[in-house]
Tab-separated table of C-alpha atoms in Angstrom:
chain	number	residue	atom	x	y	z
A	20	ARG	CA	-59.815	-9.859	-23.887
A	21	TRP	CA	-57.615	-12.560	-25.363
A	22	ASP	CA	-58.815	-15.936	-26.544
A	23	ARG	CA	-56.780	-19.027	-25.556
A	24	ALA	CA	-57.291	-20.542	-28.988
A	25	SER	CA	-55.704	-17.553	-30.739
A	26	VAL	CA	-52.744	-17.017	-28.397
A	27	GLY	CA	-49.666	-19.218	-28.377
A	28	THR	CA	-47.277	-19.625	-25.500
A	29	VAL	CA	-45.536	-16.524	-24.208
A	30	GLU	CA	-41.920	-16.816	-23.081
A	31	VAL	CA	-40.864	-14.424	-20.342
A	32	VAL	CA	-37.154	-13.833	-19.700
A	33	VAL	CA	-36.022	-12.526	-16.310
A	34	CYS	CA	-32.372	-11.517	-15.947
A	35	VAL	CA	-30.928	-11.845	-12.443
A	36	TYR	CA	-27.782	-10.732	-10.677
A	37	ASN	CA	-28.107	-11.231	-6.914
A	38	ALA	CA	-31.066	-9.201	-5.444
A	39	VAL	CA	-32.648	-12.470	-4.317
A	40	GLU	CA	-35.653	-11.043	-2.434
A	41	GLU	CA	-36.638	-8.723	-5.282
A	42	THR	CA	-36.185	-11.507	-7.816
A	43	MET	CA	-38.306	-13.966	-5.837
A	44	ALA	CA	-41.058	-11.346	-5.439
A	45	CYS	CA	-40.916	-10.688	-9.192
A	46	LEU	CA	-41.189	-14.388	-10.044
A	47	GLU	CA	-44.038	-15.016	-7.565
A	48	SER	CA	-45.939	-12.042	-8.990
A	49	LEU	CA	-45.303	-13.151	-12.554
A	50	ILE	CA	-46.465	-16.714	-11.909
A	51	GLY	CA	-49.474	-15.574	-9.889
A	52	THR	CA	-50.834	-13.042	-12.368
A	53	THR	CA	-50.074	-14.431	-15.809
A	54	GLU	CA	-53.089	-16.125	-17.396
A	55	ILE	CA	-51.682	-16.690	-20.858
A	56	PRO	CA	-49.873	-20.041	-21.182
A	57	HIS	CA	-46.256	-19.174	-20.552
A	58	THR	CA	-42.760	-20.335	-19.861
A	59	VAL	CA	-40.298	-18.423	-17.745
A	60	ARG	CA	-36.561	-18.422	-18.428
A	61	VAL	CA	-34.489	-17.030	-15.577
A	62	ILE	CA	-31.004	-15.985	-16.665
A	63	ASP	CA	-28.654	-15.980	-13.662
A	64	ASP	CA	-25.740	-13.728	-14.560
A	65	GLY	CA	-23.201	-14.977	-12.020
A	66	SER	CA	-25.156	-14.460	-8.796
A	67	GLU	CA	-23.925	-15.613	-5.403
A	68	PRO	CA	-24.419	-19.354	-4.682
A	69	LEU	CA	-27.335	-18.656	-2.295
A	70	VAL	CA	-29.236	-16.871	-5.053
A	71	ALA	CA	-28.577	-19.671	-7.537
A	72	ALA	CA	-29.819	-22.249	-5.021
A	73	ARG	CA	-33.038	-20.312	-4.363
A	74	LEU	CA	-33.678	-19.963	-8.092
A	75	ASP	CA	-33.083	-23.674	-8.655
A	76	ALA	CA	-35.463	-24.577	-5.812
A	77	PHE	CA	-38.123	-22.250	-7.235
A	78	ALA	CA	-37.810	-23.792	-10.691
A	79	ALA	CA	-37.786	-27.371	-9.378
A	80	ALA	CA	-41.357	-26.940	-8.165
A	81	ARG	CA	-42.579	-25.365	-11.427
A	82	PRO	CA	-42.103	-27.281	-14.673
A	83	HIS	CA	-42.626	-24.164	-16.825
A	84	VAL	CA	-39.705	-22.310	-15.162
A	85	THR	CA	-36.107	-22.866	-16.283
A	86	VAL	CA	-32.988	-21.344	-14.723
A	87	ILE	CA	-29.915	-20.863	-16.870
A	88	HIS	CA	-26.678	-20.261	-14.944
């Protein structure tokens, strides 16, 4: 079992190219199950505009999530 005092912040990088439903399920699972303090960087590799908009909306509600287009 980890101890919060001994663990720093973990940065998780998720690379995305379209596949919006799978990506959203991945991000929801990641956010819902990660106990260690973390940040999430989503790298959008030229997805369709709909995907980019969904990622931006997801990140807007979560200050520890950043989307890079």
